[in-house]
């Protein structure tokens, strides 16, 4: 058996020959030197599997690892399987949910035969590519002999006990593929969903540094909205995420938002205890929560290499008490959001405050419904309002859950019912409008203290929006999640832009501060119209 990217199947005969020499597939017998006969149809069956390595974490020691000694064999599901003779594809199929396949093909009289399994599914369409090798699709395969009727192919993890053996590190792209397949199929099991084709980029050279992605400098495992693609870390000794299923599905969740729902998150750094802008608090809390829901596994684990070797950190969507890892619960906490979402979903709990068990279907409906079309920013307020308007659950039961996470009984997409959430929105009833407020440079740009929203109704005429500060600020104008105007060009002074508004349309102006010194500073905002 060999691992290779798909470009190797066509243009690198010598490399392909060398890889074939490493084959560890298990043909049904026969002479490996036979050229496969010619003209007689043949049938080949088998199973495709991969090593899955569990990522472990203990809250008692706040540590964990990749447990290679607990690796299990899992089926490679829905993967594209091909019989090739040279560069010719003789037959193609997909593996079953058990990883089984059956192919009937007619070989030519001469030419080496191979069975190739691509890190690619067909329903939905997901493929794992090597961003450091011209975006070639990862694949594994084995040679076929003239008498082969059964051929099982297995992707090994390649861990030797203290390092990876590169030529046997085959399971990684298939583990990534299977986690995302699990996520997509969970939604497809409860709703009719058509997912856009997804490209996932993994390479053993992908490192947690910024730079040229084609060279592996991807910063972190992430979803790129501009590319509509996902990047996964893979550098041994730095950070390898291929077996971190929650990390993978978290990023898949952002792909879901970008293509079927909506996210207004500004992105940026975030962590336990942060008092975040509510857009990123929802976006990251949703990513964690949806991973726990879809896998399904409440324990979120992220492994990485550090000075003490391979370790991990994690958290459980059902962990109590809250104050161990959520010191500032509420609408600005991603930890509160992900636990709230999981409690809305799950069933069979004994907590008196959790009497809600929605399952996945209503959560999907909320995400693709009002959460996508809300005139507000996408926050926990817009999501909860969507659920309540669907009338699929008792509002009182939802409010009990909200109270458990220090949130008020949210009644609108603007956060009414929770004073902290509603407080980030300032209603502008008439134009012209001007105000001066205070931002806090002791926090990063994506934290609550550096953001304020202003809501006004368009009048069909042009409006000019300005912000002024002795420190660096920026402004963006949203209409139902779309940026229709922005200004962020100067370090200090005045930012300004003009747009023509639509009559009776709601607009949200976001003022963001970028000052990073420990200082509270004032910023003024004006909205004028002829």
Short mmCIF file of C-alpha atoms in Angstrom, two decimals:
data_model
loop_
_atom_site.label_atom_id
_atom_site.label_comp_id
_atom_site.label_asym_id
_atom_site.label_seq_id
_atom_site.Cartn_x
_atom_site.Cartn_y
_atom_site.Cartn_z
CA UNK A 1 0.00 0.00 0.00
CA UNK A 2 1.15 3.52 -0.66
CA UNK A 3 0.04 7.04 0.06
CA UNK A 4 0.32 9.72 -2.56
CA UNK A 5 -1.36 12.77 -3.93
CA UNK A 6 -3.34 12.34 -7.11
CA UNK A 7 -0.77 14.10 -9.26
CA UNK A 8 1.55 11.20 -8.51
CA UNK A 9 -0.86 8.91 -10.33
CA UNK A 10 -0.23 10.59 -13.65
CA UNK A 11 3.07 12.36 -14.07
CA UNK A 12 5.63 10.65 -11.85
CA UNK A 13 6.25 7.12 -13.12
CA UNK A 14 9.46 6.63 -11.16
CA UNK A 15 7.91 7.92 -7.97
CA UNK A 16 4.89 5.72 -8.53
CA UNK A 17 7.11 2.68 -9.03
CA UNK A 18 8.93 3.40 -5.80
CA UNK A 19 5.66 3.78 -3.95
CA UNK A 20 4.35 0.54 -5.38
CA UNK A 21 7.38 -1.19 -3.94
CA UNK A 22 6.06 -0.18 -0.49
CA UNK A 23 2.68 -1.82 -1.11
CA UNK A 24 1.23 -3.60 1.90
CA UNK A 25 -2.22 -4.34 0.50
CA UNK A 26 -3.41 -7.93 0.73
CA UNK A 27 -4.22 -9.33 -2.74
CA UNK A 28 -6.10 -12.55 -3.00
CA UNK A 29 -2.99 -14.30 -4.35
CA UNK A 30 -1.25 -14.66 -7.70
CA UNK A 31 1.93 -13.55 -9.40
CA UNK A 32 2.77 -9.89 -8.82
CA UNK A 33 4.60 -9.81 -12.16
CA UNK A 34 1.51 -10.76 -14.15
CA UNK A 35 0.28 -7.96 -16.39
CA UNK A 36 -3.40 -8.64 -15.67
CA UNK A 37 -4.30 -10.67 -18.77
CA UNK A 38 -6.49 -8.83 -21.23
CA UNK A 39 -10.04 -8.65 -22.41
CA UNK A 40 -11.65 -10.69 -19.64
CA UNK A 41 -13.92 -8.85 -17.20
CA UNK A 42 -12.83 -9.15 -13.59
CA UNK A 43 -14.52 -8.32 -10.29
CA UNK A 44 -12.66 -7.00 -7.29
CA UNK A 45 -14.12 -6.58 -3.80
CA UNK A 46 -12.70 -5.49 -0.49
CA UNK A 47 -12.84 -3.10 2.43
CA UNK A 48 -11.09 0.23 2.96
CA UNK A 49 -10.19 1.22 6.52
CA UNK A 50 -8.04 3.74 8.37
CA UNK A 51 -6.48 4.07 11.80
CA UNK A 52 -8.39 6.45 14.04
CA UNK A 53 -6.37 7.74 16.99
CA UNK A 54 -8.44 9.14 19.88
CA UNK A 55 -7.48 12.53 21.26
CA UNK A 56 -7.72 12.36 25.05
CA UNK A 57 -8.06 14.99 27.75
CA UNK A 58 -8.46 14.94 31.54
CA UNK A 59 -9.90 17.94 33.36
CA UNK A 60 -8.20 16.69 36.56
CA UNK A 61 -4.71 17.12 35.11
CA UNK A 62 -5.66 19.64 32.37
CA UNK A 63 -3.70 17.54 29.90
CA UNK A 64 -4.02 14.74 27.39
CA UNK A 65 -2.50 13.29 24.25
CA UNK A 66 -3.06 11.36 21.06
CA UNK A 67 -3.55 7.81 22.35
CA UNK A 68 -1.86 5.81 19.59
CA UNK A 69 -2.05 2.69 21.74
CA UNK A 70 -5.85 3.01 21.65
CA UNK A 71 -6.10 3.39 17.86
CA UNK A 72 -9.05 1.63 16.26
CA UNK A 73 -9.75 0.58 12.70
CA UNK A 74 -12.59 2.53 11.11
CA UNK A 75 -14.19 2.21 7.66
CA UNK A 76 -13.43 4.81 5.00
CA UNK A 77 -16.99 5.72 4.00
CA UNK A 78 -18.31 6.98 0.66
CA UNK A 79 -14.77 7.37 -0.67
CA UNK A 80 -14.06 7.24 -4.40
CA UNK A 81 -12.36 3.95 -5.36
CA UNK A 82 -10.84 3.37 -8.80
CA UNK A 83 -9.13 0.60 -10.73
CA UNK A 84 -6.40 2.09 -12.91
CA UNK A 85 -4.15 0.74 -15.56
CA UNK A 86 -1.43 3.29 -15.97
CA UNK A 87 -3.23 6.62 -16.31
CA UNK A 88 -6.49 5.00 -17.52
CA UNK A 89 -9.43 4.65 -15.13
CA UNK A 90 -11.07 1.28 -15.78
CA UNK A 91 -13.78 1.42 -13.13
CA UNK A 92 -14.99 3.74 -10.35
CA UNK A 93 -17.28 3.32 -7.37
CA UNK A 94 -17.74 4.55 -3.80
CA UNK A 95 -17.25 2.65 -0.58
CA UNK A 96 -20.29 1.80 1.53
CA UNK A 97 -20.91 2.94 5.11
CA UNK A 98 -18.94 -0.16 6.15
CA UNK A 99 -16.05 0.77 3.86
CA UNK A 100 -16.79 -2.04 1.40
CA UNK A 101 -16.50 -1.75 -2.37
CA UNK A 102 -17.04 -3.88 -5.50
CA UNK A 103 -15.64 -3.06 -8.93
CA UNK A 104 -15.92 -4.84 -12.27
CA UNK A 105 -13.30 -3.93 -14.87
CA UNK A 106 -11.77 -5.19 -18.09
CA UNK A 107 -7.98 -4.82 -18.20
CA UNK A 108 -5.90 -4.37 -21.32
CA UNK A 109 -3.36 -7.03 -22.20
CA UNK A 110 -0.45 -5.08 -20.78
CA UNK A 111 0.01 -2.42 -18.14
CA UNK A 112 0.26 -2.42 -14.37
CA UNK A 113 -3.05 -2.43 -12.50
CA UNK A 114 -3.69 -0.60 -9.26
CA UNK A 115 -6.56 0.02 -6.87
CA UNK A 116 -6.65 3.64 -5.75
CA UNK A 117 -8.71 5.11 -2.93
CA UNK A 118 -9.09 8.89 -3.10
CA UNK A 119 -9.59 11.08 -0.04
CA UNK A 120 -12.79 12.24 -1.67
CA UNK A 121 -16.48 11.60 -1.10
CA UNK A 122 -19.30 12.02 -3.61
CA UNK A 123 -22.35 12.67 -1.45
CA UNK A 124 -21.66 15.26 -0.19
CA UNK A 125 -18.67 16.30 -2.26
CA UNK A 126 -15.61 16.68 -0.02
CA UNK A 127 -12.00 16.21 -1.04
CA UNK A 128 -8.77 16.50 0.92
CA UNK A 129 -5.93 18.10 -1.02
CA UNK A 130 -2.25 18.82 -0.42
CA UNK A 131 -1.92 22.61 -0.47
CA UNK A 132 1.88 22.19 -0.62
CA UNK A 133 1.72 19.99 -3.75
CA UNK A 134 -0.31 21.94 -6.32
CA UNK A 135 -3.59 21.08 -4.55
CA UNK A 136 -3.38 17.43 -5.54
CA UNK A 137 -5.94 15.07 -4.01
CA UNK A 138 -4.57 12.68 -1.41
CA UNK A 139 -4.92 9.00 -2.30
CA UNK A 140 -3.73 5.55 -1.27
CA UNK A 141 -3.60 2.35 -3.20
CA UNK A 142 -2.21 -1.08 -3.88
CA UNK A 143 -1.19 -3.11 -6.90
CA UNK A 144 -3.63 -5.65 -8.38
CA UNK A 145 -2.50 -9.05 -9.61
CA UNK A 146 -4.12 -11.17 -12.31
CA UNK A 147 -5.81 -13.45 -9.79
CA UNK A 148 -6.84 -10.77 -7.29
CA UNK A 149 -10.52 -11.05 -6.37
CA UNK A 150 -10.32 -9.51 -2.89
CA UNK A 151 -8.15 -6.58 -1.94
CA UNK A 152 -8.44 -4.82 1.41
CA UNK A 153 -6.68 -1.48 1.80
CA UNK A 154 -5.80 0.06 5.16
CA UNK A 155 -4.43 3.54 5.95
CA UNK A 156 -2.05 3.37 8.91
CA UNK A 157 -1.31 6.27 11.25
CA UNK A 158 2.44 5.77 10.83
CA UNK A 159 3.42 6.51 14.44
CA UNK A 160 6.50 4.55 15.51
CA UNK A 161 6.39 5.41 19.20
CA UNK A 162 8.33 8.65 19.11
CA UNK A 163 7.83 9.98 15.57
CA UNK A 164 5.89 9.50 12.34
CA UNK A 165 7.32 7.36 9.56
CA UNK A 166 6.46 9.59 6.63
CA UNK A 167 5.86 6.80 4.08
CA UNK A 168 3.34 5.12 6.40
CA UNK A 169 1.55 8.25 7.63
CA UNK A 170 -1.44 7.48 5.42
CA UNK A 171 -4.48 7.79 7.70
CA UNK A 172 -4.39 11.57 8.19
CA UNK A 173 -6.35 12.76 5.12
CA UNK A 174 -8.87 9.93 5.53
CA UNK A 175 -9.45 10.76 9.19
CA UNK A 176 -10.10 14.39 8.23
CA UNK A 177 -12.42 13.31 5.42
CA UNK A 178 -14.40 10.98 7.68
CA UNK A 179 -14.93 13.60 10.41
CA UNK A 180 -16.37 16.06 7.89
CA UNK A 181 -18.44 13.32 6.27
CA UNK A 182 -19.87 12.53 9.71
CA UNK A 183 -20.80 16.19 10.21
CA UNK A 184 -22.51 16.56 6.84
CA UNK A 185 -24.39 13.26 7.07
CA UNK A 186 -25.75 14.20 10.50
CA UNK A 187 -27.59 17.16 8.96
CA UNK A 188 -28.58 15.13 5.90
CA UNK A 189 -30.18 12.55 8.20
CA UNK A 190 -32.67 15.09 9.58
CA UNK A 191 -33.17 17.52 6.69
CA UNK A 192 -32.86 17.59 2.91
CA UNK A 193 -29.58 19.43 2.42
CA UNK A 194 -27.45 20.12 -0.64
CA UNK A 195 -23.91 21.01 0.38
CA UNK A 196 -21.62 22.91 -2.00
CA UNK A 197 -18.43 21.06 -2.93
CA UNK A 198 -15.79 21.47 -0.22
CA UNK A 199 -12.01 21.44 -0.57
CA UNK A 200 -9.94 20.71 2.54
CA UNK A 201 -6.22 21.40 2.63
CA UNK A 202 -3.92 19.19 4.70
CA UNK A 203 -0.19 18.64 4.49
CA UNK A 204 2.45 17.26 6.87
CA UNK A 205 4.14 20.61 6.20
CA UNK A 206 1.21 22.74 7.43
CA UNK A 207 2.55 24.74 10.38
CA UNK A 208 1.02 27.25 12.84
CA UNK A 209 2.79 30.21 11.25
CA UNK A 210 1.47 32.82 8.85
CA UNK A 211 2.77 33.19 5.32
CA UNK A 212 2.47 31.38 2.00
CA UNK A 213 -0.20 28.68 2.31
CA UNK A 214 1.29 26.86 -0.67
CA UNK A 215 4.40 26.38 1.47
CA UNK A 216 2.37 25.22 4.49
CA UNK A 217 2.27 28.50 6.45
CA UNK A 218 -1.45 28.40 7.30
CA UNK A 219 -1.34 30.10 10.78
CA UNK A 220 -3.82 27.65 12.31
CA UNK A 221 -6.49 25.17 11.33
CA UNK A 222 -9.17 27.42 9.91
CA UNK A 223 -11.96 28.01 7.42
CA UNK A 224 -11.18 30.68 4.84
CA UNK A 225 -14.40 32.53 3.81
CA UNK A 226 -12.67 34.19 0.84
CA UNK A 227 -11.57 30.82 -0.56
CA UNK A 228 -14.49 28.82 0.84
CA UNK A 229 -11.93 26.17 1.83
CA UNK A 230 -10.63 24.63 5.06
CA UNK A 231 -6.98 24.32 6.12
CA UNK A 232 -5.83 21.75 8.70
CA UNK A 233 -2.50 21.69 10.55
CA UNK A 234 -0.21 18.70 10.08
CA UNK A 235 3.36 19.46 11.12
CA UNK A 236 4.80 16.87 13.47
CA UNK A 237 6.39 18.51 16.50
CA UNK A 238 4.31 21.67 16.05
CA UNK A 239 0.60 20.91 15.74
CA UNK A 240 -1.21 18.04 14.02
CA UNK A 241 -5.00 18.27 13.94
CA UNK A 242 -5.97 15.33 11.71
CA UNK A 243 -7.19 13.27 14.68
CA UNK A 244 -8.65 16.26 16.55
CA UNK A 245 -12.19 15.58 15.36
CA UNK A 246 -13.75 18.50 17.22
CA UNK A 247 -11.28 20.96 15.72
CA UNK A 248 -12.04 19.60 12.24
CA UNK A 249 -15.82 19.72 12.66
CA UNK A 250 -15.58 23.17 14.29
CA UNK A 251 -14.01 24.46 11.07
CA UNK A 252 -16.56 22.52 9.01
CA UNK A 253 -19.20 24.35 11.06
CA UNK A 254 -17.84 27.66 9.77
CA UNK A 255 -18.08 26.29 6.22
CA UNK A 256 -21.73 25.47 6.98
CA UNK A 257 -22.32 29.03 8.22
CA UNK A 258 -20.71 30.55 5.15
CA UNK A 259 -22.68 28.46 2.67
CA UNK A 260 -26.03 27.66 4.26
CA UNK A 261 -26.41 30.03 7.19
CA UNK A 262 -24.58 33.28 8.01
CA UNK A 263 -21.80 34.57 10.22
CA UNK A 264 -20.97 38.22 10.94
CA UNK A 265 -18.05 37.28 13.20
CA UNK A 266 -15.04 39.60 12.95
CA UNK A 267 -12.72 36.66 13.73
CA UNK A 268 -9.52 37.11 15.68
CA UNK A 269 -8.12 35.75 18.96
CA UNK A 270 -10.47 34.29 21.55
CA UNK A 271 -10.30 32.05 24.59
CA UNK A 272 -11.72 31.02 27.92
CA UNK A 273 -12.93 33.92 30.01
CA UNK A 274 -12.85 36.47 27.20
CA UNK A 275 -15.67 39.02 27.10
CA UNK A 276 -16.09 38.93 23.34
CA UNK A 277 -17.97 40.94 20.77
CA UNK A 278 -21.24 38.93 20.63
CA UNK A 279 -20.72 38.11 16.94
CA UNK A 280 -17.55 36.13 17.63
CA UNK A 281 -18.93 34.79 20.93
CA UNK A 282 -21.71 33.16 18.95
CA UNK A 283 -19.52 32.12 16.01
CA UNK A 284 -16.91 30.33 18.12
CA UNK A 285 -19.40 29.00 20.66
CA UNK A 286 -21.49 27.67 17.78
CA UNK A 287 -18.41 26.01 16.26
CA UNK A 288 -17.62 24.22 19.51
CA UNK A 289 -21.23 23.34 20.19
CA UNK A 290 -22.00 22.07 16.70
CA UNK A 291 -18.90 19.83 16.81
CA UNK A 292 -20.12 18.24 20.05
CA UNK A 293 -23.58 17.80 18.55
CA UNK A 294 -22.60 16.37 15.17
CA UNK A 295 -19.87 13.92 16.15
CA UNK A 296 -21.65 13.36 18.68
CA UNK A 297 -19.21 13.72 21.58
CA UNK A 298 -19.48 16.34 24.31
CA UNK A 299 -15.74 16.34 25.17
CA UNK A 300 -13.87 18.80 22.93
CA UNK A 301 -10.14 18.03 22.63
CA UNK A 302 -7.37 19.87 20.80
CA UNK A 303 -3.89 18.31 20.80
CA UNK A 304 -0.59 20.04 20.12
CA UNK A 305 3.14 19.63 20.58
CA UNK A 306 4.82 21.73 23.22
CA UNK A 307 8.05 21.80 25.25
CA UNK A 308 6.85 18.73 27.17
CA UNK A 309 5.89 16.78 24.08
CA UNK A 310 2.45 15.94 22.78
CA UNK A 311 -0.34 17.22 25.02
CA UNK A 312 -3.87 18.61 24.76
CA UNK A 313 -6.46 20.90 26.27
CA UNK A 314 -10.22 20.49 26.26
CA UNK A 315 -13.61 21.09 27.81
CA UNK A 316 -16.87 19.23 28.13
CA UNK A 317 -20.21 20.62 27.00
CA UNK A 318 -21.76 18.96 30.06
CA UNK A 319 -19.07 19.88 32.64
CA UNK A 320 -20.23 21.33 35.94
CA UNK A 321 -19.79 23.68 37.69
CA UNK A 322 -19.63 26.45 35.17
CA UNK A 323 -17.20 28.68 37.02
CA UNK A 324 -14.27 26.30 36.51
CA UNK A 325 -13.75 27.47 32.93
CA UNK A 326 -16.40 30.15 32.32
CA UNK A 327 -15.57 32.98 34.73
CA UNK A 328 -17.64 35.54 32.80
CA UNK A 329 -20.78 33.66 31.68
CA UNK A 330 -23.34 35.36 29.47
CA UNK A 331 -23.96 36.51 25.91
CA UNK A 332 -20.33 37.58 25.41
CA UNK A 333 -18.87 34.20 26.42
CA UNK A 334 -18.20 31.55 23.77
CA UNK A 335 -18.17 28.90 26.54
CA UNK A 336 -21.67 29.89 27.64
CA UNK A 337 -22.86 29.82 24.04
CA UNK A 338 -21.50 26.37 23.24
CA UNK A 339 -22.91 24.84 26.42
CA UNK A 340 -26.27 26.52 25.85
CA UNK A 341 -26.44 25.16 22.29
CA UNK A 342 -25.55 21.67 23.46
CA UNK A 343 -28.19 21.79 26.19
CA UNK A 344 -30.79 22.93 23.65
CA UNK A 345 -29.90 19.90 21.54
CA UNK A 346 -29.34 17.06 23.98
CA UNK A 347 -31.73 14.76 25.78
CA UNK A 348 -31.65 12.45 28.76
CA UNK A 349 -30.10 14.92 31.17
CA UNK A 350 -31.00 15.17 34.83
CA UNK A 351 -30.41 18.89 35.32
CA UNK A 352 -33.50 20.70 36.53
CA UNK A 353 -32.62 23.70 34.39
CA UNK A 354 -32.38 21.65 31.16
CA UNK A 355 -35.82 20.52 30.05
CA UNK A 356 -35.15 21.11 26.35
CA UNK A 357 -34.24 18.36 23.87
CA UNK A 358 -34.64 19.82 20.39
CA UNK A 359 -32.48 17.41 18.46
CA UNK A 360 -30.64 18.57 15.36
CA UNK A 361 -33.53 19.38 13.00
CA UNK A 362 -34.83 22.57 14.67
CA UNK A 363 -31.26 23.79 15.17
CA UNK A 364 -30.69 23.42 11.43
CA UNK A 365 -33.97 25.26 10.73
CA UNK A 366 -32.96 28.18 12.95
CA UNK A 367 -29.50 28.41 11.35
CA UNK A 368 -30.77 28.47 7.76
CA UNK A 369 -33.84 30.56 8.65
CA UNK A 370 -33.88 33.73 10.75
CA UNK A 371 -30.20 33.40 11.67
CA UNK A 372 -29.44 33.82 7.97
CA UNK A 373 -31.90 36.64 7.27
CA UNK A 374 -31.84 38.61 10.53
CA UNK A 375 -31.51 42.40 10.16
CA UNK A 376 -29.37 42.38 13.31
CA UNK A 377 -25.88 40.99 13.70
CA UNK A 378 -25.65 37.21 14.08
CA UNK A 379 -25.47 36.61 17.84
CA UNK A 380 -27.01 34.28 20.38
CA UNK A 381 -29.93 36.73 20.45
CA UNK A 382 -30.79 36.20 16.78
CA UNK A 383 -30.47 32.42 17.18
CA UNK A 384 -32.66 32.22 20.30
CA UNK A 385 -35.24 34.49 18.67
CA UNK A 386 -35.31 32.17 15.66
CA UNK A 387 -36.03 29.17 17.90
CA UNK A 388 -38.77 30.99 19.77
CA UNK A 389 -40.45 32.20 16.59
CA UNK A 390 -40.48 28.63 15.24
CA UNK A 391 -42.58 27.62 18.29
CA UNK A 392 -40.85 24.25 18.57
CA UNK A 393 -40.11 24.56 22.28
CA UNK A 394 -41.51 26.14 25.40
CA UNK A 395 -40.24 29.70 25.73
CA UNK A 396 -40.21 29.27 29.50
CA UNK A 397 -37.90 26.25 29.21
CA UNK A 398 -35.56 28.18 26.94
CA UNK A 399 -35.55 31.11 29.38
CA UNK A 400 -34.64 28.74 32.21
CA UNK A 401 -31.63 27.57 30.21
CA UNK A 402 -30.67 31.16 29.38
CA UNK A 403 -30.76 32.06 33.06
CA UNK A 404 -28.44 29.13 33.82
CA UNK A 405 -25.84 30.79 31.59
CA UNK A 406 -26.41 34.29 33.02
CA UNK A 407 -28.47 35.41 30.04
CA UNK A 408 -31.78 37.22 30.25
CA UNK A 409 -35.02 36.00 28.61
CA UNK A 410 -34.12 37.16 25.11
CA UNK A 411 -37.19 38.28 23.15
CA UNK A 412 -35.77 39.81 19.95
CA UNK A 413 -32.85 39.70 17.55
CA UNK A 414 -31.70 42.96 19.17
CA UNK A 415 -31.23 41.21 22.51
CA UNK A 416 -34.19 42.69 24.32
CA UNK A 417 -34.62 40.86 27.59
CA UNK A 418 -30.85 40.74 28.19
CA UNK A 419 -29.51 44.14 29.17
CA UNK A 420 -25.93 43.34 28.18
CA UNK A 421 -26.88 42.23 24.68
CA UNK A 422 -29.39 45.00 24.06
CA UNK A 423 -26.84 47.48 25.40
CA UNK A 424 -24.47 46.94 22.49
CA UNK A 425 -27.19 48.22 20.13
CA UNK A 426 -27.92 51.97 20.15
CA UNK A 427 -31.15 52.90 18.43
CA UNK A 428 -31.00 55.92 16.11
CA UNK A 429 -34.53 57.24 15.72
CA UNK A 430 -33.89 60.36 13.62
CA UNK A 431 -31.20 61.79 11.36
CA UNK A 432 -28.92 63.66 11.63
CA UNK A 433 -27.43 61.84 14.61
CA UNK A 434 -24.25 62.25 16.59
CA UNK A 435 -22.88 60.84 19.81
CA UNK A 436 -19.63 60.31 21.69
CA UNK A 437 -18.75 57.17 23.61
CA UNK A 438 -15.83 55.40 25.25
CA UNK A 439 -13.84 52.39 24.05
CA UNK A 440 -11.26 50.46 26.05
CA UNK A 441 -7.81 49.88 24.57
CA UNK A 442 -6.98 47.32 27.24
CA UNK A 443 -8.76 44.77 25.03
CA UNK A 444 -8.33 43.45 21.49
CA UNK A 445 -10.45 44.72 18.61
CA UNK A 446 -12.89 41.78 18.73
CA UNK A 447 -13.84 42.19 22.39
CA UNK A 448 -17.03 43.79 23.68
CA UNK A 449 -15.15 46.78 25.13
CA UNK A 450 -13.93 47.77 21.66
CA UNK A 451 -17.27 47.60 19.81
CA UNK A 452 -20.57 49.47 19.69
CA UNK A 453 -23.48 49.07 17.25
CA UNK A 454 -25.86 51.76 15.98
CA UNK A 455 -29.17 50.87 14.29
CA UNK A 456 -31.09 53.18 11.94
CA UNK A 457 -33.68 52.97 9.19
CA UNK A 458 -32.83 53.99 5.65
CA UNK A 459 -34.73 56.90 4.10
CA UNK A 460 -33.89 56.35 0.44
CA UNK A 461 -31.32 59.15 0.34
CA UNK A 462 -27.56 59.29 0.69
CA UNK A 463 -26.15 59.26 4.20
CA UNK A 464 -22.66 60.20 5.30
CA UNK A 465 -21.23 58.29 8.24
CA UNK A 466 -18.16 59.45 10.14
CA UNK A 467 -16.18 58.42 13.19
CA UNK A 468 -13.53 60.50 14.88
CA UNK A 469 -11.03 59.66 17.59
CA UNK A 470 -7.53 60.51 18.72
CA UNK A 471 -6.92 56.75 18.47
CA UNK A 472 -7.40 54.18 15.69
CA UNK A 473 -11.04 53.28 14.99
CA UNK A 474 -12.94 51.83 12.05
CA UNK A 475 -16.59 51.77 10.94
CA UNK A 476 -18.61 49.28 8.90
CA UNK A 477 -22.24 49.51 7.78
CA UNK A 478 -24.27 46.31 7.44
CA UNK A 479 -27.59 45.60 5.75
CA UNK A 480 -28.80 42.10 6.62
CA UNK A 481 -25.25 40.91 7.08
CA UNK A 482 -23.82 42.48 3.92
CA UNK A 483 -21.20 45.21 4.26
CA UNK A 484 -22.47 48.17 2.25
CA UNK A 485 -19.91 50.73 3.39
CA UNK A 486 -16.79 50.97 5.51
CA UNK A 487 -13.86 53.20 6.41
CA UNK A 488 -10.69 52.18 8.19
CA UNK A 489 -7.81 53.97 6.54
CA UNK A 490 -6.14 56.13 9.17
CA UNK A 491 -4.32 55.49 12.41
CA UNK A 492 -6.06 58.45 14.03
CA UNK A 493 -8.47 61.19 13.01
CA UNK A 494 -11.67 60.91 11.00
CA UNK A 495 -13.03 57.90 9.11
CA UNK A 496 -15.89 58.63 6.72
CA UNK A 497 -17.92 57.18 3.85
CA UNK A 498 -21.24 57.81 2.09
CA UNK A 499 -23.89 55.36 0.87
CA UNK A 500 -27.38 55.60 -0.59
CA UNK A 501 -29.84 53.87 1.71
CA UNK A 502 -32.93 51.87 0.87
CA UNK A 503 -36.20 53.23 2.22
CA UNK A 504 -37.37 51.43 5.38
CA UNK A 505 -34.40 49.03 5.35
CA UNK A 506 -32.63 48.48 8.67
CA UNK A 507 -28.91 49.20 8.90
CA UNK A 508 -26.40 48.37 11.61
CA UNK A 509 -23.31 50.55 11.94
CA UNK A 510 -20.44 48.88 13.82
CA UNK A 511 -17.83 51.10 15.47
CA UNK A 512 -14.63 49.20 16.32
CA UNK A 513 -11.61 50.40 18.24
CA UNK A 514 -8.11 49.13 17.43
CA UNK A 515 -6.03 50.91 20.07
CA UNK A 516 -3.96 48.31 21.95
CA UNK A 517 -2.55 50.35 24.81
CA UNK A 518 -4.09 50.35 28.27
CA UNK A 519 -6.21 53.44 27.87
CA UNK A 520 -9.87 54.32 27.74
CA UNK A 521 -10.50 56.66 24.84
CA UNK A 522 -13.40 58.53 23.34
CA UNK A 523 -14.79 58.12 19.84
CA UNK A 524 -17.54 60.16 18.21
CA UNK A 525 -19.98 58.92 15.55
CA UNK A 526 -22.17 60.98 13.23
CA UNK A 527 -24.80 59.97 10.66
CA UNK A 528 -26.03 62.78 8.44
CA UNK A 529 -28.49 62.96 5.58
CA UNK A 530 -29.45 65.84 3.29
#
